[in-house]
Coordinates of C-alpha atoms in Angstrom, one line a residue:
M88 CA 110.7 86.7 82.9
Q89 CA 113.7 88.9 83.7
L90 CA 117.1 88.3 82.2
S91 CA 120.0 90.5 83.3
I92 CA 123.8 90.8 83.6
T93 CA 124.3 90.4 87.3
A94 CA 128.1 90.5 87.5
F95 CA 130.8 92.1 85.3
P96 CA 134.5 91.2 85.0
A97 CA 137.1 93.8 86.1
P98 CA 138.3 95.1 83.8
E99 CA 135.6 94.5 81.2
S100 CA 136.6 93.3 77.8
Y101 CA 136.5 95.6 74.8
P102 CA 134.0 96.0 73.3
P103 CA 132.1 95.1 76.5
F104 CA 129.5 92.4 76.4
R105 CA 125.9 93.5 76.5
L106 CA 122.6 91.8 75.9
P107 CA 121.6 91.6 72.2
T108 CA 119.4 94.4 70.8
G109 CA 116.8 91.9 69.6
L110 CA 116.6 89.9 72.8
C111 CA 113.2 91.5 73.9
D112 CA 111.5 90.4 70.6
S113 CA 113.1 87.0 70.8
L114 CA 112.0 86.3 74.4
L115 CA 108.5 87.6 73.6
A116 CA 108.2 85.2 70.7
L117 CA 109.6 82.3 72.8
L118 CA 107.2 82.8 75.7
N119 CA 104.0 83.7 73.8
T120 CA 104.5 80.8 71.4
T121 CA 105.1 78.4 74.2
V122 CA 102.0 79.6 76.1
A123 CA 99.8 79.5 73.0
A124 CA 100.9 75.9 72.3
S125 CA 100.2 74.8 75.9
G126 CA 96.6 76.1 75.7
V127 CA 97.0 78.2 78.9
T128 CA 94.7 81.2 79.0
M129 CA 96.2 84.7 79.5
L130 CA 94.5 87.9 80.6
S131 CA 97.2 89.8 78.7
P132 CA 100.0 88.4 76.6
F133 CA 103.7 88.9 77.4
V134 CA 104.9 92.3 76.5
A135 CA 108.3 94.0 77.1
S136 CA 108.5 96.2 80.2
A137 CA 112.3 96.8 80.1
C138 CA 114.7 96.4 77.2
S139 CA 118.2 97.8 78.1
P140 CA 121.7 96.6 77.4
N141 CA 121.9 95.1 80.9
T142 CA 118.3 94.0 81.7
V143 CA 115.4 92.6 79.7
R144 CA 112.0 92.1 81.3
V145 CA 108.9 90.7 79.7
C146 CA 105.6 90.4 81.6
G147 CA 102.3 88.8 81.1
V148 CA 99.2 88.0 83.2
F149 CA 97.7 84.5 83.3
F150 CA 94.0 84.0 83.8
S151 CA 94.7 81.2 86.3
G152 CA 98.0 80.8 88.2
A153 CA 97.1 77.2 89.0
Q154 CA 96.5 76.4 85.4
A155 CA 99.7 78.1 84.3
S156 CA 101.7 76.3 87.0
Q157 CA 100.3 72.9 86.1
Q158 CA 100.8 73.1 82.4
L159 CA 103.9 75.2 82.1
Q160 CA 106.0 74.2 85.1
P161 CA 107.5 71.2 83.3
Q162 CA 108.8 73.5 80.6
V163 CA 110.4 76.1 82.9
G164 CA 113.8 74.6 82.8
G165 CA 113.9 74.5 79.0
L166 CA 112.6 78.1 78.8
L167 CA 115.3 79.3 81.1
D168 CA 118.0 77.5 79.1
S169 CA 116.6 78.9 75.8
A170 CA 116.5 82.4 77.3
L171 CA 120.1 82.2 78.4
S172 CA 121.1 80.8 75.0
L173 CA 119.4 83.7 73.2
A174 CA 121.2 86.2 75.5
L175 CA 124.6 84.6 75.0
G176 CA 124.3 84.2 71.3
G177 CA 124.3 80.4 71.5
G178 CA 126.5 79.9 74.5
C179 CA 129.6 81.0 76.4
S180 CA 132.5 82.4 74.4
G181 CA 135.4 84.8 74.7
A182 CA 133.1 87.7 74.1
N183 CA 131.1 87.0 77.3
A184 CA 133.8 85.4 79.5
G185 CA 133.7 86.7 83.1
Y186 CA 130.1 87.9 82.9
T187 CA 127.3 86.4 85.0
L188 CA 123.8 86.3 83.7
G189 CA 120.7 85.7 85.8
V190 CA 117.2 84.7 84.6
S191 CA 114.0 84.3 86.6
M192 CA 110.5 83.2 85.7
F193 CA 108.1 84.8 88.1
G194 CA 107.9 87.7 90.5
V195 CA 106.2 88.4 93.8
C196 CA 105.1 91.9 94.8
I197 CA 104.0 93.4 98.1
Y198 CA 101.5 96.3 97.7
V199 CA 101.0 98.8 100.5
A200 CA 98.0 101.2 99.9
L201 CA 96.1 104.0 101.5
L202 CA 92.4 104.0 100.5
P203 CA 90.6 107.2 101.5
G204 CA 87.1 107.0 103.0
P205 CA 84.4 109.8 102.8
S206 CA 85.5 111.2 106.2
V207 CA 89.0 112.2 105.1
L208 CA 89.3 116.0 105.6
F209 CA 93.0 116.4 104.7
P210 CA 94.4 114.0 102.1
Y211 CA 97.6 112.3 103.1
T212 CA 100.3 111.0 100.7
F213 CA 103.4 108.9 101.1
S214 CA 106.7 110.9 100.9
A215 CA 109.7 109.6 99.0
D216 CA 111.5 109.0 102.3
Q217 CA 108.6 106.9 103.6
C218 CA 108.5 104.9 100.4
A219 CA 112.2 104.1 100.7
S220 CA 112.0 103.3 104.4
Y221 CA 108.9 101.0 104.2
A222 CA 110.3 99.3 101.1
D223 CA 113.7 98.7 102.8
S224 CA 111.9 97.0 105.7
I225 CA 109.7 94.9 103.5
A226 CA 112.6 93.9 101.2
S227 CA 114.8 93.0 104.2
D228 CA 112.0 90.8 105.6
M229 CA 111.4 89.0 102.3
T230 CA 115.1 88.5 101.6
E231 CA 115.9 87.2 105.1
A232 CA 112.9 84.7 104.9
A233 CA 113.9 83.5 101.4
Q234 CA 117.5 83.0 102.4
G235 CA 116.5 81.2 105.6
A236 CA 114.4 78.8 103.4
G237 CA 117.2 78.3 100.9
L238 CA 115.3 79.8 98.0
A239 CA 117.0 81.4 95.0
V240 CA 116.2 85.1 94.6
T241 CA 117.4 86.2 91.2
A242 CA 116.0 89.7 91.3
P243 CA 116.4 91.3 94.7
F244 CA 113.3 92.7 96.4
E245 CA 113.3 96.5 96.0
L246 CA 111.0 99.5 95.6
S247 CA 109.2 99.2 92.3
A248 CA 106.7 102.1 92.6
C249 CA 106.1 105.0 94.9
L250 CA 102.8 106.8 94.4
D251 CA 100.8 109.2 96.5
N252 CA 98.9 106.3 98.1
L253 CA 100.7 103.2 96.9
I254 CA 104.1 101.5 97.6
K255 CA 105.0 98.5 95.5
V256 CA 108.0 96.3 96.4
C257 CA 108.9 93.4 94.0
G258 CA 111.4 90.6 93.7
E259 CA 111.8 87.5 91.6
F260 CA 112.6 83.8 92.4
S261 CA 114.0 81.1 90.1
S262 CA 113.1 78.4 92.6
S263 CA 109.9 76.6 91.6
E264 CA 106.6 78.0 92.6
E265 CA 105.8 75.0 94.7
E266 CA 109.1 75.4 96.7
V267 CA 108.4 79.2 97.2
A268 CA 104.8 78.6 98.2
S269 CA 105.7 75.8 100.6
A270 CA 108.4 77.8 102.3
L271 CA 107.0 81.3 102.4
Q272 CA 103.2 81.2 102.3
P273 CA 102.8 81.0 106.1
F274 CA 105.4 83.8 106.5
V275 CA 103.6 86.3 104.2
E276 CA 100.2 85.5 105.8
T277 CA 101.6 86.5 109.2
Q278 CA 103.9 89.3 107.9
A279 CA 101.2 91.1 106.0
A280 CA 99.8 92.4 109.3
V281 CA 103.2 93.4 110.5
W282 CA 103.8 95.5 107.4
R283 CA 100.4 97.1 107.7
E284 CA 101.2 98.0 111.3
L285 CA 104.5 99.5 110.2
V286 CA 102.5 102.0 108.2
S287 CA 99.4 102.6 110.5
G288 CA 101.5 102.7 113.7
S289 CA 99.0 100.5 115.5
S290 CA 97.8 96.9 115.7
G291 CA 94.2 98.1 116.0
S292 CA 92.1 100.8 114.4
S293 CA 93.7 103.8 116.2
C294 CA 96.2 105.0 113.7
A295 CA 98.3 108.1 113.4
P296 CA 96.0 111.2 113.1
F297 CA 96.9 111.9 109.5
L298 CA 95.5 108.4 108.6
T299 CA 92.1 108.9 110.2
G300 CA 89.5 107.9 107.6
Y301 CA 91.8 105.8 105.5
T302 CA 92.0 102.0 105.2
V303 CA 95.5 100.7 105.2
V304 CA 95.8 97.7 102.9
V305 CA 98.7 95.3 102.4
A306 CA 98.5 92.7 99.6
V307 CA 101.0 90.0 98.4
A308 CA 100.4 89.0 94.8
G309 CA 101.9 88.8 91.3
D310 CA 103.5 91.7 89.5
S311 CA 100.9 94.1 88.0
G312 CA 103.5 95.7 85.8
D313 CA 104.2 99.4 85.6
V314 CA 101.8 101.5 87.7
S315 CA 100.7 104.9 86.4
P316 CA 100.7 107.8 88.8
S317 CA 97.0 108.3 87.9
A318 CA 96.1 104.7 88.5
D319 CA 93.0 104.0 90.6
V320 CA 94.6 102.1 93.5
G321 CA 91.4 100.5 94.6
E322 CA 90.8 99.0 91.2
L323 CA 94.4 97.9 91.0
L324 CA 94.1 96.0 94.3
S325 CA 90.9 94.3 93.2
S326 CA 92.6 92.9 90.0
L327 CA 96.1 91.9 91.1
P328 CA 97.6 89.0 89.1
P329 CA 97.9 85.7 90.8
S330 CA 101.1 84.5 92.4
C331 CA 102.4 81.5 94.3
L332 CA 102.3 83.7 97.4
L333 CA 99.0 85.4 98.3
A334 CA 98.1 87.4 101.4
T335 CA 96.1 90.4 102.4
D336 CA 95.6 92.4 105.5
S337 CA 93.7 95.7 106.1
A338 CA 92.4 97.9 108.8
G339 CA 90.3 101.1 108.8
C340 CA 91.7 104.0 110.8
S341 CA 89.3 105.5 113.3
P342 CA 89.8 108.7 115.4
E343 CA 91.1 108.2 118.9
T344 CA 88.7 108.3 121.7
T345 CA 88.0 112.0 122.6
P346 CA 89.7 112.8 125.9
D347 CA 88.5 115.0 128.8
F348 CA 89.9 118.1 127.2
P349 CA 89.6 121.1 127.3
K350 CA 89.0 121.8 131.0
C351 CA 86.1 124.1 130.2
Q352 CA 82.6 123.8 128.7
C353 CA 82.5 124.4 125.0
I354 CA 81.5 122.7 121.7
T355 CA 84.4 120.4 120.8
T356 CA 82.9 118.8 117.6
P357 CA 85.3 119.0 114.7
L358 CA 84.0 121.1 111.8
S359 CA 81.6 123.0 114.1
T360 CA 83.4 126.1 113.1
R361 CA 85.4 127.0 110.0
Y362 CA 88.7 126.6 111.8
A363 CA 90.6 123.3 111.7
A364 CA 94.1 122.0 112.4
Q365 CA 95.8 119.8 109.8
P366 CA 96.8 116.4 111.1
T367 CA 100.5 116.6 110.3
I368 CA 103.1 118.5 112.3
S369 CA 106.3 119.9 110.8
T370 CA 109.5 121.1 112.3
L371 CA 111.6 124.2 112.0
P372 CA 114.8 125.2 113.8
G373 CA 114.4 127.1 117.0
R374 CA 115.8 130.5 117.8
S375 CA 118.9 129.0 119.3
K376 CA 120.9 125.8 119.2
G377 CA 119.2 123.0 121.1
R378 CA 115.7 124.2 120.4
T379 CA 113.1 122.8 117.9
N380 CA 109.9 124.4 116.7
Y381 CA 107.0 121.9 116.3
C382 CA 104.6 123.6 114.0
F383 CA 100.8 123.1 113.7
H384 CA 99.1 124.1 110.5
L385 CA 95.7 125.7 110.6
A386 CA 93.1 125.7 107.8
L387 CA 89.7 127.0 106.9
V388 CA 87.0 124.4 106.3
Q389 CA 83.3 124.1 105.5
P390 CA 81.4 123.8 108.8
S391 CA 79.2 120.6 109.0
N392 CA 76.2 122.7 110.1
P393 CA 76.4 126.0 108.2
N394 CA 73.4 127.4 110.0
S395 CA 74.7 126.9 113.5
F396 CA 76.0 129.5 115.9
C397 CA 79.6 128.1 115.8
A398 CA 79.6 127.9 112.0
N399 CA 79.2 131.7 111.7
T400 CA 81.9 132.8 114.1
S401 CA 84.6 135.0 112.3
S402 CA 87.5 135.3 114.7
L403 CA 90.0 132.8 116.1
F404 CA 90.8 133.8 119.7
K405 CA 93.2 131.2 120.9
V406 CA 94.5 127.6 120.6
E407 CA 95.0 125.3 123.6
F408 CA 97.2 122.2 123.7
W409 CA 96.9 119.1 125.9
A410 CA 100.5 119.2 127.3
D411 CA 102.3 117.8 130.3
D412 CA 102.3 120.2 133.3
A413 CA 105.5 118.7 134.5
K414 CA 107.3 119.8 131.3
R415 CA 106.5 123.5 131.6
R416 CA 110.2 124.3 131.5
A417 CA 110.5 122.7 128.1
I418 CA 108.6 125.3 126.2
T419 CA 110.6 128.5 125.5
G420 CA 108.1 130.3 123.4
I421 CA 105.3 130.0 120.8
G422 CA 106.1 131.1 117.2
L423 CA 103.2 132.5 115.2
R424 CA 102.8 133.2 111.5
P425 CA 99.4 134.3 110.2
G426 CA 98.2 132.8 106.9
N427 CA 97.9 136.1 105.1
V428 CA 101.7 136.8 105.0
P429 CA 104.4 135.3 102.8
P430 CA 105.6 131.9 104.0
T431 CA 109.1 133.3 104.3
T432 CA 108.0 135.7 107.0
P433 CA 109.8 135.1 110.2
L434 CA 107.9 133.7 113.2
R435 CA 106.7 136.2 115.8
Y436 CA 107.1 134.7 119.3
I437 CA 104.8 135.1 122.3
S438 CA 105.2 133.7 125.8
A439 CA 103.5 130.4 126.6
T440 CA 100.5 130.6 129.0
W441 CA 99.5 127.6 131.1
G442 CA 96.2 126.7 132.8
A443 CA 96.0 125.8 136.5
V444 CA 98.3 123.2 137.8
G445 CA 96.9 119.8 137.0
E446 CA 94.9 120.9 134.0
D447 CA 97.8 120.0 131.5
T448 CA 96.7 122.9 129.3
L449 CA 99.1 125.1 127.3
K450 CA 97.6 128.2 125.6
A451 CA 98.6 130.2 122.6
T452 CA 96.8 133.4 123.4
P453 CA 95.6 136.0 122.6
L454 CA 95.6 135.5 118.8
N455 CA 92.5 137.4 117.6
W456 CA 93.0 136.2 114.0
S457 CA 90.5 137.0 111.2
N458 CA 89.6 134.3 108.8
D459 CA 92.3 135.5 106.4
Q460 CA 94.9 135.3 109.1
A461 CA 93.7 131.9 110.4
G462 CA 93.7 130.1 107.0
G463 CA 97.2 128.7 106.5
A464 CA 98.5 130.0 109.8
L465 CA 101.4 128.4 111.6
I466 CA 101.6 127.9 115.4
C467 CA 104.9 126.5 116.6
L468 CA 105.8 125.2 120.0
E469 CA 109.5 125.9 120.6
L470 CA 110.8 123.2 122.9
D471 CA 114.2 122.9 124.7
N472 CA 115.6 119.6 123.5
A473 CA 117.5 119.1 126.7
V474 CA 114.3 119.1 128.7
T475 CA 112.0 117.4 126.2
P476 CA 113.9 115.4 123.5
S477 CA 110.7 115.0 121.4
L478 CA 107.2 116.4 121.0
A479 CA 105.9 113.0 122.1
D480 CA 107.4 113.6 125.5
F481 CA 105.5 116.9 125.8
C482 CA 102.0 116.2 124.5
V483 CA 99.5 114.2 126.6
S484 CA 97.1 111.7 125.1
S485 CA 94.9 108.8 126.2
N486 CA 96.7 105.5 126.7
A487 CA 95.6 101.9 126.1
S488 CA 94.7 101.4 129.8
G489 CA 92.3 104.4 129.7
G490 CA 94.5 106.8 131.5
D491 CA 96.5 109.9 130.3
S492 CA 100.2 109.9 129.5
T493 CA 102.8 111.2 127.2
G494 CA 104.7 109.2 124.6
S495 CA 102.1 108.3 121.9
G496 CA 103.2 111.1 119.5
T497 CA 99.7 112.4 119.2
C498 CA 98.9 116.0 120.1
W499 CA 95.4 117.3 120.9
L500 CA 94.5 120.9 120.4
N501 CA 91.4 123.1 120.6
I502 CA 90.7 126.1 118.4
F503 CA 88.6 128.7 120.2
D504 CA 86.5 131.3 118.6
A505 CA 86.1 134.8 120.1
T506 CA 83.1 133.8 122.3
K507 CA 85.0 130.8 123.6
K508 CA 81.7 128.8 123.3
C509 CA 83.1 126.9 120.2
C510 CA 86.4 125.0 120.5
P511 CA 86.6 122.2 117.9
L512 CA 89.1 119.5 119.0
F513 CA 91.7 118.1 116.6
T514 CA 94.7 115.7 116.7
A515 CA 98.0 116.0 114.9
A516 CA 101.3 114.1 114.8
Q517 CA 104.6 114.0 113.0
P518 CA 104.6 111.7 109.9

């Protein structure tokens, strides 16, 4: 249950009205006593999760949502009236004139999670901006659907938790659970897949490169309460509390189909050498206005077959990118920063080198980096925004019809050793 002051008079009275200090304890006593008398089984009793002058929230977890609904629904109206009476000190008076109080009995949460598999090489985490963006989209969808169904939303849907691999968006209704379920259950069952695709970037198993090896999960359920940053998200998802709205959707992210690249014979298997490209691309300003550096981050990894020839190479000769031949004018230089210099060191630029016309091959060469230089190195493609507005317009990748085209946002690159016999192939994209 959440009880809060939702509107204030202007100007406020003096002293201003605020919720009583003992309201949390009073609501806990009211709810736990009512539940105990009804015989409903709880996994955890009601406890306070927020007690402030403007908002009080007490949460509990029922063993069975169906049992709780059946035995407690007839008492909901009386509980709401009692909660408001406790908050107002018995009723409306001059002290609380002009204030609006809202009370709701149950919440619904949408959980978006990234579950890593054993093949994840570079862990990926949600940024604060991504949490806010995804939460805004989910909240907007839920609010619009509720309003269209004429349901009363007493606590607006908003971001409740942003963890490395979990986004939680919650809201609360005062309409009955039956009304909410009847109006919105078909919606959340369909929308769960839409929200999952919002994160994965695909309706299938081909996700953005940085999600390869992850399973993207969306679940609609009850409110699990506060989530610790150290929480095991897999365990959390397996024990979500029940709700009148329930839905799940998930998809494992597989690597994209390996293209016919590079245009030479070499060993392209990832982890065949100790050189790898991280799957995320960052940006830096170019050397002049109207230019952008799209930067690929290199790393040292443990080769999958330590006794092989490729695993024992010790020099990184060059990096090749699958890029559109028709956009040669777009690249104005390649910025380099070895990994053994301070991160504030300015980029050193070299000219771009291209393969034969029709090969769609851009080369950053020669590099001749040692292991110390390769680990943590930065290779940045400086593009003219007037010719190529985004990196997606420049990089070539496989399309759904089996051909090659730009526009997907995925970039393919090979990292060559000094012998040019070993050229592990990687993908990267901007988050």
